PDB file of C-alpha atoms in Angstrom:
ATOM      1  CA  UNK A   1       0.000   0.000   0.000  1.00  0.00           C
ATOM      2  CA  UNK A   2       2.063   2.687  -1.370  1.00  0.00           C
ATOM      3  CA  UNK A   3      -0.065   5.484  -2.487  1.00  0.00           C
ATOM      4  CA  UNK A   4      -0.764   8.390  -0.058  1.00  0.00           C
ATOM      5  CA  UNK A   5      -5.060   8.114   0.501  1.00  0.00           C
ATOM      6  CA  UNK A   6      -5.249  10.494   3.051  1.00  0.00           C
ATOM      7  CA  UNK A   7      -3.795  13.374   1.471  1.00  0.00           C
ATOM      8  CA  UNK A   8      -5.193  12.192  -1.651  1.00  0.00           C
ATOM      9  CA  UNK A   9      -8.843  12.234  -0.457  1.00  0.00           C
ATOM     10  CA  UNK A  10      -7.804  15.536   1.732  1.00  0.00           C
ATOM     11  CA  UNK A  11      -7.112  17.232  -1.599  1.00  0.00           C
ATOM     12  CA  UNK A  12      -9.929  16.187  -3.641  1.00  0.00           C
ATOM     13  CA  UNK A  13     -12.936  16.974  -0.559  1.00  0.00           C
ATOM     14  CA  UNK A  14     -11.124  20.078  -0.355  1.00  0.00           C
ATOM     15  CA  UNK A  15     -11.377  20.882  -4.005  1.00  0.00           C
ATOM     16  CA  UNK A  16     -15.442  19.864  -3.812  1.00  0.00           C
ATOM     17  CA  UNK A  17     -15.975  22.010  -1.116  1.00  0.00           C
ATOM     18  CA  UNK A  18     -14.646  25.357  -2.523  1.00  0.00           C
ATOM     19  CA  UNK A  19     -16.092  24.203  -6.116  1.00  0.00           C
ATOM     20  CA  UNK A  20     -19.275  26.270  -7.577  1.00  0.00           C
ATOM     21  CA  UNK A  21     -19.863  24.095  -9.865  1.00  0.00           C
ATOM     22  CA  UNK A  22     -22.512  20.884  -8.432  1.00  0.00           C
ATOM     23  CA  UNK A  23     -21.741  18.484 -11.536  1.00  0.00           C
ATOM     24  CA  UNK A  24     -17.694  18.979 -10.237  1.00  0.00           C
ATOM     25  CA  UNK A  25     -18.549  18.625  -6.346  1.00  0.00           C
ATOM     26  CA  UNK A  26     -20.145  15.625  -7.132  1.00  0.00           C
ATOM     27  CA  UNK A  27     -17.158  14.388  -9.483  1.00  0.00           C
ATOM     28  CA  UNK A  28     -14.767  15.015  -6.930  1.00  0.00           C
ATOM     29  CA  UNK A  29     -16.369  13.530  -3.914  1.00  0.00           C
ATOM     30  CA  UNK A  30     -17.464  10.571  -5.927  1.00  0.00           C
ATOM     31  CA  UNK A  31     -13.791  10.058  -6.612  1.00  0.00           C
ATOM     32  CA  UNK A  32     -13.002  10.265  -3.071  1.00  0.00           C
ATOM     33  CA  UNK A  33     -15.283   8.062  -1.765  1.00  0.00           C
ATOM     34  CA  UNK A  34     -13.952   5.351  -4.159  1.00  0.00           C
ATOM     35  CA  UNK A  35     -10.836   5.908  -2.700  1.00  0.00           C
ATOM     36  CA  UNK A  36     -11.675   6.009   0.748  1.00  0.00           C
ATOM     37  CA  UNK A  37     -13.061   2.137  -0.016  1.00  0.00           C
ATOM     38  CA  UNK A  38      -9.942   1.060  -1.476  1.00  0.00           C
ATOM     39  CA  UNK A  39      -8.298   2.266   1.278  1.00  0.00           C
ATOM     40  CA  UNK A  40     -10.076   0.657   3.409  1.00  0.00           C
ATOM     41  CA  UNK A  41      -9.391  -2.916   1.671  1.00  0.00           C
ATOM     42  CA  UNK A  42      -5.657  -2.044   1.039  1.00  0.00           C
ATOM     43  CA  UNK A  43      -5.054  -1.533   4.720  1.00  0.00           C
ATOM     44  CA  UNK A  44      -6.672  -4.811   5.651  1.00  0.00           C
ATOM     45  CA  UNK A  45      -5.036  -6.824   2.848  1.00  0.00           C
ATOM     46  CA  UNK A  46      -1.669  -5.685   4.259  1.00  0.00           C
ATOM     47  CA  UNK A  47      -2.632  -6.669   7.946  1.00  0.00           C
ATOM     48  CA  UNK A  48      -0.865  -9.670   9.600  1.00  0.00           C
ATOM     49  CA  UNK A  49      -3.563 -12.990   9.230  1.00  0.00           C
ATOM     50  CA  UNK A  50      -1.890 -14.573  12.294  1.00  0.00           C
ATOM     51  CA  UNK A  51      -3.086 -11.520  14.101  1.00  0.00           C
ATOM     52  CA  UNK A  52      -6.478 -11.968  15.862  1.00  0.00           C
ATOM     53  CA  UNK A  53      -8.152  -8.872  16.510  1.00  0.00           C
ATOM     54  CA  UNK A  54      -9.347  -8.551  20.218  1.00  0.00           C
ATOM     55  CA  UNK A  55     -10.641  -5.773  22.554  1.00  0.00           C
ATOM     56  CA  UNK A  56      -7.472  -4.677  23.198  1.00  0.00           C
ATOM     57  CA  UNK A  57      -6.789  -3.657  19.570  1.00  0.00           C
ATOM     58  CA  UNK A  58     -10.148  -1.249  19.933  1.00  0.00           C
ATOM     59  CA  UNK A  59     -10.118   2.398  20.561  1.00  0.00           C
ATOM     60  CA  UNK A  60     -13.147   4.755  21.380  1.00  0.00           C
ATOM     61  CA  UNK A  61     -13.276   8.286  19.956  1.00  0.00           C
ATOM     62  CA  UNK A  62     -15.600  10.893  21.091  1.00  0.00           C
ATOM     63  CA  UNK A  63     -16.899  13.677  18.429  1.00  0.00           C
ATOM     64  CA  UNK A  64     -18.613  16.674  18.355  1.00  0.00           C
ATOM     65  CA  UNK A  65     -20.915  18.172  15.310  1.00  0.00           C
ATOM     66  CA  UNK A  66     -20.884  21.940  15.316  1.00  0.00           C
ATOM     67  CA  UNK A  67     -22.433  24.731  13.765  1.00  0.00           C
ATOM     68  CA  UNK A  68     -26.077  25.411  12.374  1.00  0.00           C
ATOM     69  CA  UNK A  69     -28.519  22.443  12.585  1.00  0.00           C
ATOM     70  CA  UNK A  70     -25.878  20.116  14.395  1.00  0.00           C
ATOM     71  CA  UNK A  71     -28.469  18.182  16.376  1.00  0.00           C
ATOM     72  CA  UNK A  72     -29.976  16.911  13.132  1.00  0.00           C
ATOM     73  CA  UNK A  73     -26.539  16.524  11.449  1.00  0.00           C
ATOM     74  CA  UNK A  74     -24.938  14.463  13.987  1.00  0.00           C
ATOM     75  CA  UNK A  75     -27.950  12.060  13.785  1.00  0.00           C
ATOM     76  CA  UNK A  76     -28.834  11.870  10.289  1.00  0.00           C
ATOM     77  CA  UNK A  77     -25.508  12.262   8.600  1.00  0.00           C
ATOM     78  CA  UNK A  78     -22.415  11.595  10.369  1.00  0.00           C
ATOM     79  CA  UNK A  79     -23.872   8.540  12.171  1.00  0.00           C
ATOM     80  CA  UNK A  80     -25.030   6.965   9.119  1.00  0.00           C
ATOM     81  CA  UNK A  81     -21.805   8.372   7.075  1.00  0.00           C
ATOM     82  CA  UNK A  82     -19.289   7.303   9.511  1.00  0.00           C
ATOM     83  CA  UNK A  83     -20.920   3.553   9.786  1.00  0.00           C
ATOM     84  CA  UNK A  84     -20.513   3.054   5.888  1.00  0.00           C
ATOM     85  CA  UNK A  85     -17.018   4.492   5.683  1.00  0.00           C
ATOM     86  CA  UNK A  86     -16.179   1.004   7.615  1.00  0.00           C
ATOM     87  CA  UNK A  87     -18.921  -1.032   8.315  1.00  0.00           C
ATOM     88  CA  UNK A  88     -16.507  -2.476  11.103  1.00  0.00           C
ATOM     89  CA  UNK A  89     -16.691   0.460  13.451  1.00  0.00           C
ATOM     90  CA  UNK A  90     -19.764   0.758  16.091  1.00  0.00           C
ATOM     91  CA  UNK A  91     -21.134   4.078  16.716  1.00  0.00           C
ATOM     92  CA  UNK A  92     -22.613   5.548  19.909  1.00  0.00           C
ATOM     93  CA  UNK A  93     -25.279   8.544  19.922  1.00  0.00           C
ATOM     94  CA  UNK A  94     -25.714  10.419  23.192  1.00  0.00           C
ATOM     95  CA  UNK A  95     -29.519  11.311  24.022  1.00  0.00           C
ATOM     96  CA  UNK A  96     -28.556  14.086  26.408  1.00  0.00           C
ATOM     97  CA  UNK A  97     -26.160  15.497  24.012  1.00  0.00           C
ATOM     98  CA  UNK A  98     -27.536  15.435  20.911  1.00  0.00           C
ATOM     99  CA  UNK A  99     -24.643  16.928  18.740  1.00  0.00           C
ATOM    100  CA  UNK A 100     -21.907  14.998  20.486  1.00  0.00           C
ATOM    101  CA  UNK A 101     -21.239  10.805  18.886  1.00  0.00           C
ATOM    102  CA  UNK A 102     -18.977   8.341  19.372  1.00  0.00           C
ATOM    103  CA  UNK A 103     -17.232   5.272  17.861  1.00  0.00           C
ATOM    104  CA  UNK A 104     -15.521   2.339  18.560  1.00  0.00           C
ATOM    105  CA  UNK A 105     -12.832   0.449  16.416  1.00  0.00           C
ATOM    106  CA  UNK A 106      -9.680  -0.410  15.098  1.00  0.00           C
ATOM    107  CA  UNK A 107      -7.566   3.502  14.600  1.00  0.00           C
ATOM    108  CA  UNK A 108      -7.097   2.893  11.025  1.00  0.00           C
ATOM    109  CA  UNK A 109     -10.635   2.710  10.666  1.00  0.00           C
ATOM    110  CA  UNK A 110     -11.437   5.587  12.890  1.00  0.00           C
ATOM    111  CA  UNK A 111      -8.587   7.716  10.592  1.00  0.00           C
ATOM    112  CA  UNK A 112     -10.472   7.339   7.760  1.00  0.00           C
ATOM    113  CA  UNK A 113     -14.244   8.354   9.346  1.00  0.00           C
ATOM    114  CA  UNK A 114     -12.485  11.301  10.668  1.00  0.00           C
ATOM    115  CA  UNK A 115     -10.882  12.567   7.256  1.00  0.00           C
ATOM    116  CA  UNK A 116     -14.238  12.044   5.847  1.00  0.00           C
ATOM    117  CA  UNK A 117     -16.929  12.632   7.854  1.00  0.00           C
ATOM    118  CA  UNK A 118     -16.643  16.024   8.323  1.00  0.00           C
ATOM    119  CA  UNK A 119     -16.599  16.749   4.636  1.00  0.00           C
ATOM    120  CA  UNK A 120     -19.971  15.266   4.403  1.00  0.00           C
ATOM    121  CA  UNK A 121     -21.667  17.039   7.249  1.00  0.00           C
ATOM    122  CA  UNK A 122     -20.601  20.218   5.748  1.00  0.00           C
ATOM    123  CA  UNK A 123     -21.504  19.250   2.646  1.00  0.00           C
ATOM    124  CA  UNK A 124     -25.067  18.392   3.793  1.00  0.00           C
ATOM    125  CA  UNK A 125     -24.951  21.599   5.631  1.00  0.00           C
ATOM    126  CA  UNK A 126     -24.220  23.700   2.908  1.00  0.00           C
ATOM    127  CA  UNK A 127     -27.227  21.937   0.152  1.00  0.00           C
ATOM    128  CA  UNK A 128     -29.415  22.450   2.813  1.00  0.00           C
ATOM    129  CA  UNK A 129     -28.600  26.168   3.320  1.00  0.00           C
ATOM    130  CA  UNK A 130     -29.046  26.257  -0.521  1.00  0.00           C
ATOM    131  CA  UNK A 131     -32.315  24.431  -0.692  1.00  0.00           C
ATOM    132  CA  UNK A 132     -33.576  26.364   1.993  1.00  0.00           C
ATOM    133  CA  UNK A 133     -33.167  29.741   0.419  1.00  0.00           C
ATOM    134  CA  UNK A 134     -34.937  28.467  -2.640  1.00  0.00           C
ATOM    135  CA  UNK A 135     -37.714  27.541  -0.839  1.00  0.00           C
ATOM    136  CA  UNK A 136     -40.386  29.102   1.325  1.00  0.00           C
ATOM    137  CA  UNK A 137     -42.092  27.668   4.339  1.00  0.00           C
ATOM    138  CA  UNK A 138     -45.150  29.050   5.750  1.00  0.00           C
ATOM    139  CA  UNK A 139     -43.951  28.109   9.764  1.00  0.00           C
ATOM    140  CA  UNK A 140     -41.064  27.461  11.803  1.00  0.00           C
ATOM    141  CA  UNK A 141     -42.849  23.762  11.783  1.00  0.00           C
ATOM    142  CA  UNK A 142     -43.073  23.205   8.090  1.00  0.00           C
ATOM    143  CA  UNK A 143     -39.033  24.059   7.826  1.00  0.00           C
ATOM    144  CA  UNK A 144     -37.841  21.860  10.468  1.00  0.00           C
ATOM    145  CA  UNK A 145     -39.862  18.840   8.703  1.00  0.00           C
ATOM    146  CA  UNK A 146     -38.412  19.625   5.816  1.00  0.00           C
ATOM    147  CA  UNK A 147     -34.631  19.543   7.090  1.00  0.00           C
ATOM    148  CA  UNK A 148     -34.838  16.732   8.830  1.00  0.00           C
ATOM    149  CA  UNK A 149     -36.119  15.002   5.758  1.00  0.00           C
ATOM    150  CA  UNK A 150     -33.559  16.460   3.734  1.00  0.00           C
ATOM    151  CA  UNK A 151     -30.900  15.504   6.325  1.00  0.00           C
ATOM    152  CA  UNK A 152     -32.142  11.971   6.442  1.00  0.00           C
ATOM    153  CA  UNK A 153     -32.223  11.473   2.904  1.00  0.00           C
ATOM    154  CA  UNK A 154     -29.252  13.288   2.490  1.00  0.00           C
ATOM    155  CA  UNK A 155     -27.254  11.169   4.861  1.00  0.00           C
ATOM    156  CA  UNK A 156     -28.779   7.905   3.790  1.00  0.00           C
ATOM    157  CA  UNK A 157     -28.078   8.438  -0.172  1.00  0.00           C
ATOM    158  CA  UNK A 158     -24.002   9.186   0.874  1.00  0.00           C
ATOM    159  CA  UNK A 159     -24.091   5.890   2.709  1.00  0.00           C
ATOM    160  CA  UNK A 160     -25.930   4.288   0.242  1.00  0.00           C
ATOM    161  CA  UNK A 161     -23.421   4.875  -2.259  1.00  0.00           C
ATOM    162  CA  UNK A 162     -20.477   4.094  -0.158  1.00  0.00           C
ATOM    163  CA  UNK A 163     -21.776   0.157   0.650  1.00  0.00           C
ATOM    164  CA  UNK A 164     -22.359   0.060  -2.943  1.00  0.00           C
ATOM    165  CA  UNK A 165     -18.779   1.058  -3.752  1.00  0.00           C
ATOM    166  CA  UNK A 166     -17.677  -1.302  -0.780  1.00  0.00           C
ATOM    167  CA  UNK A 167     -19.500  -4.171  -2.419  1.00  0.00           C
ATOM    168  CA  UNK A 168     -17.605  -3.593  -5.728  1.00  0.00           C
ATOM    169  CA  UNK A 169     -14.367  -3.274  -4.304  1.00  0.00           C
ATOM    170  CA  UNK A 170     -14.128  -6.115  -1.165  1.00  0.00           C
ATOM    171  CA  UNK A 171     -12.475  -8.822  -0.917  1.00  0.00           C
ATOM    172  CA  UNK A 172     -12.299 -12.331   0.897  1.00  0.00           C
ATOM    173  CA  UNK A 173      -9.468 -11.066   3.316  1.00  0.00           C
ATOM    174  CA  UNK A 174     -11.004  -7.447   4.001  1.00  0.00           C
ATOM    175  CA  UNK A 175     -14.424  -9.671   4.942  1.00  0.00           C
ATOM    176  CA  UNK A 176     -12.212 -11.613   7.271  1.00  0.00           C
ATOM    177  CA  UNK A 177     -10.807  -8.354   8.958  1.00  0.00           C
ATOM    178  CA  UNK A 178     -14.160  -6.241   8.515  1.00  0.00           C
ATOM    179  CA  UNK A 179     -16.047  -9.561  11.191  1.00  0.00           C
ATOM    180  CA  UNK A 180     -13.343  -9.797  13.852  1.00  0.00           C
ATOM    181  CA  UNK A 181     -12.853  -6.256  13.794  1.00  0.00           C
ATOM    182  CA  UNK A 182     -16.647  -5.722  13.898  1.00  0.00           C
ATOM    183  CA  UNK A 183     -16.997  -8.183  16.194  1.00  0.00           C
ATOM    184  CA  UNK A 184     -13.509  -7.254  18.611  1.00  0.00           C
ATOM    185  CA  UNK A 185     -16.243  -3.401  18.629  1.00  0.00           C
ATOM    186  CA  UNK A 186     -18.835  -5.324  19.974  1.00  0.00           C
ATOM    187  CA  UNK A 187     -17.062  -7.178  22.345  1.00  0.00           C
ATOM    188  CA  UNK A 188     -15.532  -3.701  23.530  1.00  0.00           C
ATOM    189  CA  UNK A 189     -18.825  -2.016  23.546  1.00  0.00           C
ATOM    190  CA  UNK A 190     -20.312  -4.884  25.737  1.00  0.00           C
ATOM    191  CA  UNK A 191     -17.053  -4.510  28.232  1.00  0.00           C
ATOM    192  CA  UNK A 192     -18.317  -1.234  28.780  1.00  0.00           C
ATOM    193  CA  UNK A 193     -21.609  -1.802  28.933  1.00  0.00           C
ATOM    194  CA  UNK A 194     -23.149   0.027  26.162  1.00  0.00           C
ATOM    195  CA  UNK A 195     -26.243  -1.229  24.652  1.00  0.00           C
ATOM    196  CA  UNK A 196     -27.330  -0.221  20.744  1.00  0.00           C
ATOM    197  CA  UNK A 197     -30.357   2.064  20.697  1.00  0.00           C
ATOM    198  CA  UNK A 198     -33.646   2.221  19.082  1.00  0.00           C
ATOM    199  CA  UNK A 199     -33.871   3.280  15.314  1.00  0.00           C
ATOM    200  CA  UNK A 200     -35.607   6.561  15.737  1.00  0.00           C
ATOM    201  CA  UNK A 201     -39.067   7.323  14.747  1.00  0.00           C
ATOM    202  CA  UNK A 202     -40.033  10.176  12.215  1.00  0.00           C
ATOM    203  CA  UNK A 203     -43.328  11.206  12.807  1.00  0.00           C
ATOM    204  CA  UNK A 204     -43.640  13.958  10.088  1.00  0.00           C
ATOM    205  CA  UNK A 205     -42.195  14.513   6.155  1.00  0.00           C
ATOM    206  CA  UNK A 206     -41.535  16.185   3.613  1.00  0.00           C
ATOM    207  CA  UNK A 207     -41.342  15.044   0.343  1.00  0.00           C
ATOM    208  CA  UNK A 208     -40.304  18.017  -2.009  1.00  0.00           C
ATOM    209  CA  UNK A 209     -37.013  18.004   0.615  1.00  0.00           C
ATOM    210  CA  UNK A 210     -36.378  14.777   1.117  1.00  0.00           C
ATOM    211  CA  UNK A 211     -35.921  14.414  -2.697  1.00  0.00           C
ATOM    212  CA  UNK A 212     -33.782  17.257  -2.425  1.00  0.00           C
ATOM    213  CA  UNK A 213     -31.485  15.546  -0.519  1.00  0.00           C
ATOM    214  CA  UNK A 214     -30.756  13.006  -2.575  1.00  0.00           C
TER     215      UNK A 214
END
């Protein structure tokens, strides 16, 4: 694994951010993402196979979503994002603090959800800003229904794409890695007594955005 993938992907997201041009944004992070798979596989192709992957090989990161709308962001798109950057990793979402997350797995995996992550949630943050200025809402009700559909749908399509590319792309050893690294998480999580939460419930939606947000 010779090739240099994080400042690779660093330099392309950066590009699609500070593009005008949509067709280009989408290019570029398209490109990335593809990279960010391969990656992915590279790095657990080159792993030792003797090795078995245990708690102890398991770090948990804490993260924090800031800015406009970051309640909605942190669940809706970096939650879902980071879980398809590596599949592997197990996220945590804190009720009481709804823009703060967390995740557990091996640091090479973590690396790459915190190179790209971010991207996305600003990404998101910035159609929505766009959308929303195109658009008028009669209440302060109608425009929070329709950003947390375009948020969910927005989130959902990115990960979408990414287990799509990850299909493509893996391989019999990355599966090996991707379950005893998934399941080493687990184990972890379990040590420290963390329990998965319930899917949460949308109650109202908007259409128009949620299309948007694809």
């Amino acid at each position: 694994m010779n090739r240099d993938y994080p400042t690779i992907i660093r330099h392309l997201l950066d590009k699609a951010e500070s593009t005008d041009s949509e067709a280009e944004r989408d290019a570029l992070t398209a490109k990335a993402e593809h990279l960010m798979i391969t990656w992915g596989v590279d790095a657990a192709e080159a792993m030792d196979p003797h090795h078995t992957i245990t708690v102890n090989d398991i770090v948990l990161r804490r993260y924090t979503v800031e800015g406009p709308s970051a309640a909605l962001l942190t669940r809706w798109v970096a939650l879902p994002v980071a879980g398809a950057v590596c599949p592997s990793i197990r996220t945590i979402r804190y009720p009481h603090a709804p823009t703060r997350w967390a995740a557990a797995g091996l640091p090479a995996d973590l690396d790459r959800v915190e190179l790209y992550t971010p991207h996305i949630v600003t990404q998101a943050r910035d159609a929505w800003t766009a959308y929303r200025r195109r658009h008028h809402f009669e209440t302060n009700a109608q425009r929070n229904t329709a950003r947390r559909a375009f948020f969910m749908v927005f989130g959902r399509t990115v990960a979408a794409r990414l287990s799509d590319t990850l299909t493509q792309a893996t391989t019999t050893g990355y599966d090996l890695v991707l379950a005893n690294s998934a399941q080493a998480a687990e184990d972890y999580l379990d040590r420290m007594g963390v329990r998965p939460g319930r899917r949460p419930r949308v109650r109202t939606w908007d259409d128009e955005a949620a299309t948007a947000g694809r």
